[in-house]
Amino acid sequence: MPDSFDLIIIGSGPGGYVCAIRAAQLGMKVACVERRDTLGGTCLNIGCIPSKALLHSSEKFHEAGHGLAAHGINVEGVTLDLAKMQARKAEVVGANTKGVEFLFKKNKITWLKGAARILAAGRVDVAGTEYTAKNIVIATGSDSTPLPGVEVDETTIVTSTGALELDKVPGHLVVIGGGVIGLELGSVWKRLGAQVTVVEFLDRLIPGNDAEVAKQFERILTRQGMKFRLSTKVTGATPTTSAEGTSQVSLTLESLKKGTSETIAADVVLLAIGRRPHTEGLGLEEAGVALDARGRVVTDAHYATNIPGIHAIGDVIAGPMLAHKAEDEGVALAELLAGKPGHVNYNAIPGVIYTWPEVASVGATEEQLKEAGTEYNTGKFPFTANGRARAMGMTDGLVKILADKTTDRVLGCHIIGPEAGTLIAEVAMAIEFGASSEDIGRLCHAHPTLSEAVKEAALAVEGRALHI
Ligand code: FAD
Ligand code: NAD
């Protein structure tokens, strides 16, 4: 008789492991299959956590070399020990993945080690052994999207995985894709000394984000020394060897506006043009699980696929590819399977880019509201007028709040500035609770804090900001 569970979850990323914990809390007998040697998925192993460790370390390095003199602190002889920085990152990753292993033990969740294949509803093969379950959850995440003509070797032409592991600062890093990964990891290597050129297909950065914020972001990153080739496509990448015998890449670029071509040399190329759902080798076709045109598992509002007993959450289904979105879906699904109400409000999922300054958003952008024909008021407040930001010497950026013209209900917020990722939580809560801009404006915010910029932007919706 095969081992039997209430729930088998395939994949231990933030979707899978959080679903496993919540289901165990609700009394289910749970197994989670993971083929990696460590738990935590893309997020903990090769995504959110290692990238934030390197962003934090590189920010400190940059500040020590360039940011302290303005405060009257003179530091000389700042040097980089990249091996130590990378070792620290590995320790951070290890502590987090071990943390999930601990949580599995604490919640009596069985880790089935190996690659899973669905044999049919209720039946899963893991490394040649069959297990049965009342319900199966596909939480297999995503992989980076390839680009024909740009062959990834993870040393010279890398995805985010290789870009997190470089053992030398590249002289010239060319990033293909001006999205989240390209700008976060581009920032890391820029701060550590690389020349960074970002090649972006569209005429703007971070598509999907507020256009005004994206423009400011581009200006600030340009001032930091990043170079941008917008409206440009990469048509080929040829590995070459430099005069000193080191590996390089010759990239051919085509300007979409001018129709001209040119060739540039890179020491490392980072391919970051998006991620695609991971569904290979799972037996989905044989089990009859439907995928959409973009290869994502199709689910209903309760995360059920077209096959009864098979569900899916996280990057492998539609929606933003974000760890907290996957986690919230994991919790909602476990609760639904336990007969409770489970729900995710997709209008209140924040997105954060952990560069300096940070970029954070929640809810609708102005472009989306215009397209939907929704009438709205806008309130903006720049960090130059915030006392704390001045004290910190971090006055780049603004807070922008969008509220319904008739009801004043908050519809969206877009922030570029210091601690934007932390500040956005307040507005996510306002959207979740259906608050108005007046509600935020009337809330007492501690002084002097960056959060006062959020209050002032809310007041500015009705033209009554106090400090501008
Ligand atoms: P994943 O985390 O991808 O986990 C899926 C797991 O399933 C993997 O461990 C995989 O090995 C396993 N698996 C796949 N197939 C099988 C199989 N057949 N059998 C067994 N196991 C299998 N998001 C944020 O919100 N904030 C960030 O700061 C952030 N930074 C990121 C930085 C980088 C460089 C990258 C690449 C991503 C980042 N993300 C970030 C996105 C985030 O990592 C994903 O949205 C999140 O990990 C998705 O979670 P998931 O559970 O759906 O899948
Ligand atoms: P992305 O979708 O953020 O950006 C990809 C960029 O590449 C876009 O600007 C797109 O226009 C551009 N592009 C596409 N094809 C191109 C081509 N042929 N040539 C040049 N440019 C091209 O994707 P990403 O940066 O790879 O990140 C993938 C996912 O990972 C994102 O969905 C994101 O949600 C998630 N992620 C999140 C965080 C975070 O939350 N801080 C960090 C990293 C990754």
PDB file of N, CA and C in Angstrom, residues 277-339:
ATOM      1  N   PRO A 277       6.249  29.810 -16.367  1.00  0.00           N
ATOM      2  CA  PRO A 277       5.826  28.772 -15.417  1.00  0.00           C
ATOM      3  C   PRO A 277       6.569  27.460 -15.628  1.00  0.00           C
ATOM      4  N   HIS A 278       6.861  26.780 -14.512  1.00  0.00           N
ATOM      5  CA  HIS A 278       7.568  25.496 -14.606  1.00  0.00           C
ATOM      6  C   HIS A 278       6.557  24.344 -14.556  1.00  0.00           C
ATOM      7  N   THR A 279       6.358  23.697 -15.688  1.00  0.00           N
ATOM      8  CA  THR A 279       5.380  22.594 -15.725  1.00  0.00           C
ATOM      9  C   THR A 279       5.957  21.320 -16.353  1.00  0.00           C
ATOM     10  N   GLU A 280       7.227  21.390 -16.770  1.00  0.00           N
ATOM     11  CA  GLU A 280       7.827  20.240 -17.468  1.00  0.00           C
ATOM     12  C   GLU A 280       7.978  19.026 -16.552  1.00  0.00           C
ATOM     13  N   GLY A 281       7.795  17.862 -17.107  1.00  0.00           N
ATOM     14  CA  GLY A 281       8.085  16.619 -16.399  1.00  0.00           C
ATOM     15  C   GLY A 281       7.118  16.302 -15.275  1.00  0.00           C
ATOM     16  N   LEU A 282       6.035  17.045 -15.181  1.00  0.00           N
ATOM     17  CA  LEU A 282       5.090  16.855 -14.064  1.00  0.00           C
ATOM     18  C   LEU A 282       3.964  15.887 -14.412  1.00  0.00           C
ATOM     19  N   GLY A 283       3.919  15.481 -15.679  1.00  0.00           N
ATOM     20  CA  GLY A 283       2.858  14.574 -16.106  1.00  0.00           C
ATOM     21  C   GLY A 283       1.517  15.276 -16.285  1.00  0.00           C
ATOM     22  N   LEU A 284       1.549  16.605 -16.482  1.00  0.00           N
ATOM     23  CA  LEU A 284       0.279  17.341 -16.554  1.00  0.00           C
ATOM     24  C   LEU A 284      -0.539  16.960 -17.779  1.00  0.00           C
ATOM     25  N   GLU A 285       0.177  16.732 -18.888  1.00  0.00           N
ATOM     26  CA  GLU A 285      -0.544  16.390 -20.121  1.00  0.00           C
ATOM     27  C   GLU A 285      -1.272  15.055 -19.950  1.00  0.00           C
ATOM     28  N   GLU A 286      -0.522  14.064 -19.400  1.00  0.00           N
ATOM     29  CA  GLU A 286      -1.121  12.740 -19.191  1.00  0.00           C
ATOM     30  C   GLU A 286      -2.296  12.821 -18.213  1.00  0.00           C
ATOM     31  N   ALA A 287      -2.145  13.666 -17.189  1.00  0.00           N
ATOM     32  CA  ALA A 287      -3.230  13.777 -16.192  1.00  0.00           C
ATOM     33  C   ALA A 287      -4.389  14.620 -16.722  1.00  0.00           C
ATOM     34  N   GLY A 288      -4.159  15.317 -17.845  1.00  0.00           N
ATOM     35  CA  GLY A 288      -5.238  16.105 -18.457  1.00  0.00           C
ATOM     36  C   GLY A 288      -5.399  17.493 -17.859  1.00  0.00           C
ATOM     37  N   VAL A 289      -4.367  17.994 -17.138  1.00  0.00           N
ATOM     38  CA  VAL A 289      -4.465  19.326 -16.516  1.00  0.00           C
ATOM     39  C   VAL A 289      -4.306  20.399 -17.592  1.00  0.00           C
ATOM     40  N   ALA A 290      -5.256  21.323 -17.656  1.00  0.00           N
ATOM     41  CA  ALA A 290      -5.253  22.339 -18.720  1.00  0.00           C
ATOM     42  C   ALA A 290      -4.271  23.469 -18.426  1.00  0.00           C
ATOM     43  N   LEU A 291      -3.549  23.899 -19.479  1.00  0.00           N
ATOM     44  CA  LEU A 291      -2.652  25.056 -19.398  1.00  0.00           C
ATOM     45  C   LEU A 291      -3.215  26.146 -20.299  1.00  0.00           C
ATOM     46  N   ASP A 292      -2.871  27.426 -20.000  1.00  0.00           N
ATOM     47  CA  ASP A 292      -3.309  28.496 -20.894  1.00  0.00           C
ATOM     48  C   ASP A 292      -2.264  28.736 -21.982  1.00  0.00           C
ATOM     49  N   ALA A 293      -2.502  29.755 -22.821  1.00  0.00           N
ATOM     50  CA  ALA A 293      -1.622  29.992 -23.966  1.00  0.00           C
ATOM     51  C   ALA A 293      -0.198  30.332 -23.528  1.00  0.00           C
ATOM     52  N   ARG A 294      -0.036  30.831 -22.283  1.00  0.00           N
ATOM     53  CA  ARG A 294       1.302  31.173 -21.797  1.00  0.00           C
ATOM     54  C   ARG A 294       1.917  30.059 -20.952  1.00  0.00           C
ATOM     55  N   GLY A 295       1.296  28.875 -21.015  1.00  0.00           N
ATOM     56  CA  GLY A 295       1.860  27.703 -20.325  1.00  0.00           C
ATOM     57  C   GLY A 295       1.565  27.664 -18.836  1.00  0.00           C
ATOM     58  N   ARG A 296       0.655  28.542 -18.353  1.00  0.00           N
ATOM     59  CA  ARG A 296       0.323  28.540 -16.931  1.00  0.00           C
ATOM     60  C   ARG A 296      -0.802  27.562 -16.652  1.00  0.00           C
ATOM     61  N   VAL A 297      -0.787  26.960 -15.461  1.00  0.00           N
ATOM     62  CA  VAL A 297      -1.870  26.053 -15.091  1.00  0.00           C
ATOM     63  C   VAL A 297      -3.135  26.893 -14.897  1.00  0.00           C
ATOM     64  N   VAL A 298      -4.207  26.466 -15.542  1.00  0.00           N
ATOM     65  CA  VAL A 298      -5.467  27.208 -15.442  1.00  0.00           C
ATOM     66  C   VAL A 298      -6.181  26.805 -14.149  1.00  0.00           C
ATOM     67  N   THR A 299      -6.574  27.816 -13.352  1.00  0.00           N
ATOM     68  CA  THR A 299      -7.319  27.515 -12.120  1.00  0.00           C
ATOM     69  C   THR A 299      -8.555  28.402 -12.031  1.00  0.00           C
ATOM     70  N   ASP A 300      -9.495  27.977 -11.182  1.00  0.00           N
ATOM     71  CA  ASP A 300     -10.635  28.852 -10.906  1.00  0.00           C
ATOM     72  C   ASP A 300     -10.304  29.709  -9.691  1.00  0.00           C
ATOM     73  N   ALA A 301     -11.277  30.451  -9.176  1.00  0.00           N
ATOM     74  CA  ALA A 301     -11.018  31.370  -8.061  1.00  0.00           C
ATOM     75  C   ALA A 301     -10.622  30.621  -6.783  1.00  0.00           C
ATOM     76  N   HIS A 302     -10.850  29.302  -6.762  1.00  0.00           N
ATOM     77  CA  HIS A 302     -10.487  28.495  -5.592  1.00  0.00           C
ATOM     78  C   HIS A 302      -9.228  27.664  -5.848  1.00  0.00           C
ATOM     79  N   TYR A 303      -8.472  28.035  -6.852  1.00  0.00           N
ATOM     80  CA  TYR A 303      -7.191  27.380  -7.190  1.00  0.00           C
ATOM     81  C   TYR A 303      -7.357  25.939  -7.651  1.00  0.00           C
ATOM     82  N   ALA A 304      -8.583  25.586  -8.087  1.00  0.00           N
ATOM     83  CA  ALA A 304      -8.837  24.240  -8.593  1.00  0.00           C
ATOM     84  C   ALA A 304      -8.530  24.208 -10.092  1.00  0.00           C
ATOM     85  N   THR A 305      -7.853  23.157 -10.543  1.00  0.00           N
ATOM     86  CA  THR A 305      -7.652  22.986 -11.987  1.00  0.00           C
ATOM     87  C   THR A 305      -8.892  22.313 -12.551  1.00  0.00           C
ATOM     88  N   ASN A 306      -8.841  21.977 -13.835  1.00  0.00           N
ATOM     89  CA  ASN A 306      -9.986  21.302 -14.460  1.00  0.00           C
ATOM     90  C   ASN A 306     -10.104  19.848 -13.994  1.00  0.00           C
ATOM     91  N   ILE A 307      -9.070  19.317 -13.316  1.00  0.00           N
ATOM     92  CA  ILE A 307      -9.145  17.934 -12.831  1.00  0.00           C
ATOM     93  C   ILE A 307      -9.466  17.940 -11.335  1.00  0.00           C
ATOM     94  N   PRO A 308     -10.598  17.353 -10.924  1.00  0.00           N
ATOM     95  CA  PRO A 308     -10.970  17.379  -9.503  1.00  0.00           C
ATOM     96  C   PRO A 308      -9.845  16.809  -8.625  1.00  0.00           C
ATOM     97  N   GLY A 309      -9.536  17.513  -7.535  1.00  0.00           N
ATOM     98  CA  GLY A 309      -8.500  17.042  -6.610  1.00  0.00           C
ATOM     99  C   GLY A 309      -7.107  17.569  -6.933  1.00  0.00           C
ATOM    100  N   ILE A 310      -6.955  18.256  -8.072  1.00  0.00           N
ATOM    101  CA  ILE A 310      -5.641  18.839  -8.406  1.00  0.00           C
ATOM    102  C   ILE A 310      -5.779  20.365  -8.418  1.00  0.00           C
ATOM    103  N   HIS A 311      -4.930  21.027  -7.641  1.00  0.00           N
ATOM    104  CA  HIS A 311      -4.972  22.474  -7.473  1.00  0.00           C
ATOM    105  C   HIS A 311      -3.614  23.071  -7.848  1.00  0.00           C
ATOM    106  N   ALA A 312      -3.567  24.381  -7.985  1.00  0.00           N
ATOM    107  CA  ALA A 312      -2.283  25.026  -8.294  1.00  0.00           C
ATOM    108  C   ALA A 312      -2.246  26.430  -7.729  1.00  0.00           C
ATOM    109  N   ILE A 313      -1.031  26.852  -7.313  1.00  0.00           N
ATOM    110  CA  ILE A 313      -0.820  28.191  -6.720  1.00  0.00           C
ATOM    111  C   ILE A 313       0.552  28.727  -7.121  1.00  0.00           C
ATOM    112  N   GLY A 314       0.749  30.024  -6.919  1.00  0.00           N
ATOM    113  CA  GLY A 314       2.081  30.620  -7.064  1.00  0.00           C
ATOM    114  C   GLY A 314       2.433  30.992  -8.490  1.00  0.00           C
ATOM    115  N   ASP A 315       3.722  31.006  -8.790  1.00  0.00           N
ATOM    116  CA  ASP A 315       4.210  31.447 -10.100  1.00  0.00           C
ATOM    117  C   ASP A 315       3.676  30.606 -11.253  1.00  0.00           C
ATOM    118  N   VAL A 316       3.267  29.374 -10.953  1.00  0.00           N
ATOM    119  CA  VAL A 316       2.840  28.468 -12.031  1.00  0.00           C
ATOM    120  C   VAL A 316       1.434  28.810 -12.534  1.00  0.00           C
ATOM    121  N   ILE A 317       0.717  29.683 -11.812  1.00  0.00           N
ATOM    122  CA  ILE A 317      -0.612  30.114 -12.290  1.00  0.00           C
ATOM    123  C   ILE A 317      -0.559  31.600 -12.655  1.00  0.00           C
ATOM    124  N   ALA A 318      -1.677  32.142 -13.098  1.00  0.00           N
ATOM    125  CA  ALA A 318      -1.720  33.551 -13.528  1.00  0.00           C
ATOM    126  C   ALA A 318      -1.496  34.495 -12.342  1.00  0.00           C
ATOM    127  N   GLY A 319      -1.141  35.740 -12.650  1.00  0.00           N
ATOM    128  CA  GLY A 319      -0.956  36.753 -11.610  1.00  0.00           C
ATOM    129  C   GLY A 319       0.498  37.131 -11.461  1.00  0.00           C
ATOM    130  N   PRO A 320       0.769  38.143 -10.615  1.00  0.00           N
ATOM    131  CA  PRO A 320       2.162  38.577 -10.461  1.00  0.00           C
ATOM    132  C   PRO A 320       3.034  37.467  -9.879  1.00  0.00           C
ATOM    133  N   MET A 321       4.267  37.374 -10.400  1.00  0.00           N
ATOM    134  CA  MET A 321       5.175  36.330  -9.905  1.00  0.00           C
ATOM    135  C   MET A 321       5.909  36.872  -8.685  1.00  0.00           C
ATOM    136  N   LEU A 322       5.237  36.838  -7.559  1.00  0.00           N
ATOM    137  CA  LEU A 322       5.782  37.389  -6.322  1.00  0.00           C
ATOM    138  C   LEU A 322       5.632  36.380  -5.196  1.00  0.00           C
ATOM    139  N   ALA A 323       6.625  36.370  -4.299  1.00  0.00           N
ATOM    140  CA  ALA A 323       6.635  35.395  -3.217  1.00  0.00           C
ATOM    141  C   ALA A 323       5.425  35.555  -2.299  1.00  0.00           C
ATOM    142  N   HIS A 324       5.087  36.814  -1.966  1.00  0.00           N
ATOM    143  CA  HIS A 324       3.974  37.009  -1.020  1.00  0.00           C
ATOM    144  C   HIS A 324       2.635  36.676  -1.656  1.00  0.00           C
ATOM    145  N   LYS A 325       2.541  36.816  -2.993  1.00  0.00           N
ATOM    146  CA  LYS A 325       1.307  36.405  -3.687  1.00  0.00           C
ATOM    147  C   LYS A 325       1.186  34.881  -3.585  1.00  0.00           C
ATOM    148  N   ALA A 326       2.311  34.179  -3.806  1.00  0.00           N
ATOM    149  CA  ALA A 326       2.307  32.716  -3.715  1.00  0.00           C
ATOM    150  C   ALA A 326       1.954  32.276  -2.299  1.00  0.00           C
ATOM    151  N   GLU A 327       2.525  32.951  -1.290  1.00  0.00           N
ATOM    152  CA  GLU A 327       2.253  32.593   0.114  1.00  0.00           C
ATOM    153  C   GLU A 327       0.771  32.761   0.440  1.00  0.00           C
ATOM    154  N   ASP A 328       0.216  33.902   0.037  1.00  0.00           N
ATOM    155  CA  ASP A 328      -1.190  34.171   0.369  1.00  0.00           C
ATOM    156  C   ASP A 328      -2.109  33.169  -0.325  1.00  0.00           C
ATOM    157  N   GLU A 329      -1.739  32.780  -1.552  1.00  0.00           N
ATOM    158  CA  GLU A 329      -2.535  31.750  -2.240  1.00  0.00           C
ATOM    159  C   GLU A 329      -2.417  30.415  -1.502  1.00  0.00           C
ATOM    160  N   GLY A 330      -1.220  30.130  -0.982  1.00  0.00           N
ATOM    161  CA  GLY A 330      -1.023  28.884  -0.224  1.00  0.00           C
ATOM    162  C   GLY A 330      -1.925  28.834   0.987  1.00  0.00           C
ATOM    163  N   VAL A 331      -2.005  29.934   1.710  1.00  0.00           N
ATOM    164  CA  VAL A 331      -2.854  29.993   2.912  1.00  0.00           C
ATOM    165  C   VAL A 331      -4.325  29.868   2.509  1.00  0.00           C
ATOM    166  N   ALA A 332      -4.718  30.645   1.474  1.00  0.00           N
ATOM    167  CA  ALA A 332      -6.132  30.636   1.051  1.00  0.00           C
ATOM    168  C   ALA A 332      -6.540  29.226   0.625  1.00  0.00           C
ATOM    169  N   LEU A 333      -5.671  28.549  -0.140  1.00  0.00           N
ATOM    170  CA  LEU A 333      -6.025  27.207  -0.618  1.00  0.00           C
ATOM    171  C   LEU A 333      -6.144  26.223   0.545  1.00  0.00           C
ATOM    172  N   ALA A 334      -5.192  26.262   1.485  1.00  0.00           N
ATOM    173  CA  ALA A 334      -5.260  25.340   2.632  1.00  0.00           C
ATOM    174  C   ALA A 334      -6.579  25.565   3.376  1.00  0.00           C
ATOM    175  N   GLU A 335      -6.962  26.822   3.527  1.00  0.00           N
ATOM    176  CA  GLU A 335      -8.202  27.121   4.257  1.00  0.00           C
ATOM    177  C   GLU A 335      -9.430  26.637   3.486  1.00  0.00           C
ATOM    178  N   LEU A 336      -9.401  26.815   2.168  1.00  0.00           N
ATOM    179  CA  LEU A 336     -10.526  26.337   1.348  1.00  0.00           C
ATOM    180  C   LEU A 336     -10.633  24.820   1.447  1.00  0.00           C
ATOM    181  N   LEU A 337      -9.474  24.128   1.403  1.00  0.00           N
ATOM    182  CA  LEU A 337      -9.496  22.658   1.475  1.00  0.00           C
ATOM    183  C   LEU A 337      -9.999  22.175   2.839  1.00  0.00           C
ATOM    184  N   ALA A 338      -9.819  23.037   3.856  1.00  0.00           N
ATOM    185  CA  ALA A 338     -10.298  22.673   5.198  1.00  0.00           C
ATOM    186  C   ALA A 338     -11.749  23.124   5.403  1.00  0.00           C
ATOM    187  N   GLY A 339     -12.378  23.592   4.334  1.00  0.00           N
ATOM    188  CA  GLY A 339     -13.793  23.972   4.430  1.00  0.00           C
ATOM    189  C   GLY A 339     -14.011  25.374   4.981  1.00  0.00           C
TER     190      GLY A 339
END
